[in-house]
Tab-separated table of C-alpha atoms in Angstrom:
chain	number	residue	atom	x	y	z
A	1315	GLY	CA	-0.239	0.015	-0.059
A	1316	THR	CA	2.859	2.151	-0.533
A	1317	VAL	CA	3.441	2.642	-4.014
A	1318	ASP	CA	1.652	4.901	-6.859
A	1319	LEU	CA	1.212	3.606	-10.211
A	1320	GLY	CA	1.403	7.016	-12.488
A	1321	ALA	CA	1.710	10.391	-11.558
A	1322	SER	CA	-0.126	14.032	-12.117
A	1323	GLY	CA	1.913	14.256	-15.277
A	1324	SER	CA	2.606	10.752	-16.378
A	1325	ARG	CA	-0.713	8.772	-16.487
A	1326	PHE	CA	-1.139	5.302	-17.637
A	1327	LYS	CA	-3.649	5.562	-20.600
A	1328	ASP	CA	-5.446	1.871	-20.169
A	1329	LEU	CA	-5.392	-0.755	-17.757
A	1330	TYR	CA	-6.142	-4.719	-19.102
A	1331	LEU	CA	-6.363	-7.023	-15.916
A	1332	SER	CA	-7.199	-10.902	-16.504
A	1333	GLY	CA	-8.438	-11.359	-12.610
A	1334	GLY	CA	-9.743	-8.459	-10.801
A	1335	ALA	CA	-9.252	-5.289	-8.968
A	1336	TYR	CA	-9.261	-4.720	-4.946
A	1337	LEU	CA	-10.754	-1.821	-4.166
A	1338	GLY	CA	-10.505	-0.321	-0.586
A	1339	GLY	CA	-8.949	-3.696	0.430
A	1340	THR	CA	-7.840	-7.218	-0.316
A	1341	VAL	CA	-10.738	-9.245	1.228
A	1342	ALA	CA	-13.000	-11.023	-1.508
A	1343	ALA	CA	-15.594	-8.620	-0.667
A	1344	ASN	CA	-13.608	-5.517	-2.228
A	1345	LYS	CA	-12.786	-7.242	-5.816
A	1346	LEU	CA	-14.105	-5.950	-8.634
A	1347	ASP	CA	-14.192	-8.555	-11.272
A	1348	ASP	CA	-17.262	-8.233	-13.139
A	1349	TYR	CA	-18.110	-5.207	-14.939
A	1350	GLU	CA	-20.425	-5.112	-18.493
A	1351	GLU	CA	-22.440	-2.798	-20.342
A	1352	GLY	CA	-25.062	-3.890	-23.304
A	1353	THR	CA	-28.300	-3.620	-24.963
A	1354	TRP	CA	-31.630	-5.665	-24.157
A	1355	THR	CA	-34.733	-5.788	-25.914
A	1356	PRO	CA	-37.706	-5.434	-23.725
A	1357	THR	CA	-40.996	-7.381	-24.981
A	1358	TRP	CA	-44.659	-7.637	-23.832
A	1359	THR	CA	-45.212	-11.252	-22.726
A	1360	ARG	CA	-48.441	-10.415	-21.032
A	1361	GLY	CA	-51.179	-8.654	-21.432
A	1362	LEU	CA	-50.449	-6.645	-24.395
A	1363	ASN	CA	-49.444	-8.377	-27.429
A	1364	SER	CA	-47.962	-6.009	-29.995
A	1365	THR	CA	-47.958	-6.776	-33.822
A	1366	GLY	CA	-45.309	-3.829	-34.093
A	1367	TYR	CA	-43.074	-1.985	-31.971
A	1368	VAL	CA	-42.957	1.591	-31.797
A	1369	ILE	CA	-39.863	2.050	-29.824
A	1370	GLN	CA	-38.180	-1.221	-27.929
A	1371	SER	CA	-34.947	-0.104	-26.346
A	1372	GLY	CA	-32.974	-1.548	-23.276
A	1373	THR	CA	-29.451	-1.023	-21.829
A	1374	TYR	CA	-27.842	-2.410	-19.066
A	1375	THR	CA	-25.176	-1.989	-16.869
A	1376	LYS	CA	-23.868	-5.052	-14.442
A	1377	ILE	CA	-21.501	-4.374	-11.854
A	1378	GLY	CA	-20.787	-7.549	-9.991
A	1379	ASN	CA	-24.299	-8.878	-9.081
A	1380	THR	CA	-26.274	-5.929	-8.884
A	1381	VAL	CA	-27.889	-4.889	-12.684
A	1382	GLN	CA	-29.497	-1.725	-13.679
A	1383	VAL	CA	-31.676	-1.338	-16.236
A	1384	ARG	CA	-33.149	1.269	-18.546
A	1385	TYR	CA	-35.649	0.704	-20.871
A	1386	ARG	CA	-38.539	2.471	-23.514
A	1387	ILE	CA	-41.201	0.215	-25.159
A	1388	LYS	CA	-44.086	1.323	-26.958
A	1389	GLY	CA	-46.264	-0.578	-28.936
A	1390	ASP	CA	-48.272	0.758	-32.091
A	1391	SER	CA	-51.819	0.940	-32.342
A	1392	THR	CA	-52.426	-2.176	-34.089
A	1393	GLY	CA	-51.718	-4.164	-31.031
A	1394	THR	CA	-54.440	-6.672	-29.100
A	1395	THR	CA	-55.190	-5.880	-25.164
A	1396	TYR	CA	-56.330	-8.304	-23.216
A	1397	ASN	CA	-57.651	-8.101	-19.146
A	1398	ALA	CA	-54.329	-9.683	-17.892
A	1399	GLY	CA	-51.794	-8.126	-15.688
A	1400	VAL	CA	-49.063	-6.307	-18.317
A	1401	LYS	CA	-45.534	-7.984	-18.023
A	1402	ILE	CA	-42.297	-7.143	-19.613
A	1403	GLY	CA	-39.981	-9.771	-20.388
A	1404	GLY	CA	-36.308	-9.670	-21.697
A	1405	LEU	CA	-34.522	-8.758	-18.557
A	1406	PRO	CA	-30.700	-9.309	-19.145
A	1407	PHE	CA	-29.973	-10.925	-16.338
A	1408	THR	CA	-32.020	-13.621	-14.434
A	1409	THR	CA	-33.497	-11.539	-11.015
A	1410	SER	CA	-31.374	-13.161	-7.521
A	1411	SER	CA	-33.624	-15.639	-5.832
A	1412	LEU	CA	-33.532	-13.756	-2.578
A	1413	HIS	CA	-35.241	-10.289	-3.694
A	1414	TYR	CA	-37.986	-8.570	-4.864
A	1415	THR	CA	-37.329	-5.216	-6.311
A	1416	ALA	CA	-39.881	-2.575	-7.026
A	1417	GLY	CA	-39.559	0.566	-8.900
A	1418	SER	CA	-41.676	3.019	-10.317
A	1419	HIS	CA	-42.010	4.093	-14.026
A	1420	TYR	CA	-43.541	6.663	-16.570
A	1421	THR	CA	-46.271	5.596	-18.792
A	1422	ASN	CA	-47.164	8.160	-22.063
A	1423	GLY	CA	-50.335	7.450	-23.498
A	1424	GLY	CA	-51.186	4.533	-21.417
A	1425	GLY	CA	-54.979	4.255	-20.068
A	1426	SER	CA	-56.060	6.847	-17.669
A	1427	GLY	CA	-55.455	3.984	-15.005
A	1428	ALA	CA	-51.871	3.754	-15.571
A	1429	GLN	CA	-50.676	7.034	-14.438
A	1430	ASN	CA	-50.309	5.637	-10.643
A	1431	SER	CA	-48.264	2.614	-11.334
A	1432	PHE	CA	-45.217	0.876	-10.215
A	1433	PHE	CA	-43.630	-2.422	-11.541
A	1434	ILE	CA	-42.053	-5.270	-9.011
A	1435	THR	CA	-39.731	-8.192	-9.770
A	1436	PHE	CA	-39.985	-11.610	-8.357
A	1437	PRO	CA	-37.134	-13.698	-7.338
A	1438	SER	CA	-35.598	-16.007	-9.768
A	1439	ASP	CA	-37.625	-14.523	-12.983
A	1440	ASP	CA	-36.811	-12.388	-15.698
A	1441	ASP	CA	-40.007	-10.190	-16.351
A	1442	LEU	CA	-41.245	-6.923	-14.952
A	1443	TYR	CA	-44.720	-7.121	-13.215
A	1444	TYR	CA	-46.882	-3.588	-13.346
A	1445	TYR	CA	-49.236	-2.662	-10.919
A	1446	LEU	CA	-51.692	-0.037	-10.098
A	1447	GLN	CA	-51.903	1.821	-6.786
A	1448	THR	CA	-55.972	2.363	-5.736
A	1449	ALA	CA	-58.098	3.453	-2.955
A	1450	ASN	CA	-58.303	-0.099	-2.154
A	1451	GLY	CA	-54.764	-1.370	-2.176
A	1452	VAL	CA	-52.916	-2.513	-5.311
A	1453	SER	CA	-54.081	-4.445	-8.648
A	1454	PRO	CA	-52.305	-5.308	-11.719
A	1455	ILE	CA	-52.487	-3.164	-14.743
A	1456	THR	CA	-54.100	-5.096	-17.532
A	1457	GLY	CA	-53.702	-4.886	-21.224
A	1458	VAL	CA	-56.956	-3.063	-21.347
A	1459	THR	CA	-55.867	-0.242	-18.724
A	1460	ALA	CA	-52.736	0.193	-20.715
A	1461	GLY	CA	-54.193	0.117	-24.338
A	1462	SER	CA	-52.484	-0.820	-27.408
A	1463	ASN	CA	-50.374	1.974	-27.584
A	1464	ALA	CA	-49.034	2.039	-24.020
A	1465	ASP	CA	-45.541	3.895	-23.713
A	1466	PHE	CA	-43.730	2.711	-20.653
A	1467	ILE	CA	-40.089	4.285	-19.862
A	1468	GLY	CA	-38.410	3.130	-16.389
A	1469	GLU	CA	-35.487	2.159	-14.855
A	1470	CYS	CA	-34.766	-0.529	-12.038
A	1471	THR	CA	-31.429	-1.882	-9.927
A	1472	TYR	CA	-31.753	-5.169	-9.045
A	1473	GLU	CA	-29.598	-8.289	-7.640
A	1474	THR	CA	-28.709	-11.048	-9.447
A	1475	SER	CA	-26.977	-14.018	-9.019
């Protein structure tokens, strides 16, 4: 812990490691050995069936076992709506078997009941389940409520195995 690499006037350009980097100590919990960025494709897996998507994009950053996803999915007006809870599938990594994750999102152009909504992930799954907060509790947002041209924009951080 006494040797510095580089200096303010002569820094290294790139660092390539075949193992990992220990940050803040040498115990296993301080080892960073997994980092990646990428894209994923969100799809309606229940509640809505779009014959075409106007927008269907997602990105992710994974550091260790923590995944942060960002997404936007918008169906076109030719889609079919079902009276079943809306699910968006295709998360880049399956959620941990130990944790639930809840988050909020923005709904543009969805049905009038879809604005006070949130999503949840269930353990060992790769879908986002959408719910509506009502005066009587919580109920799933159905495809009928969201509408065939629903536009869901969100961000979520969850743990993977």
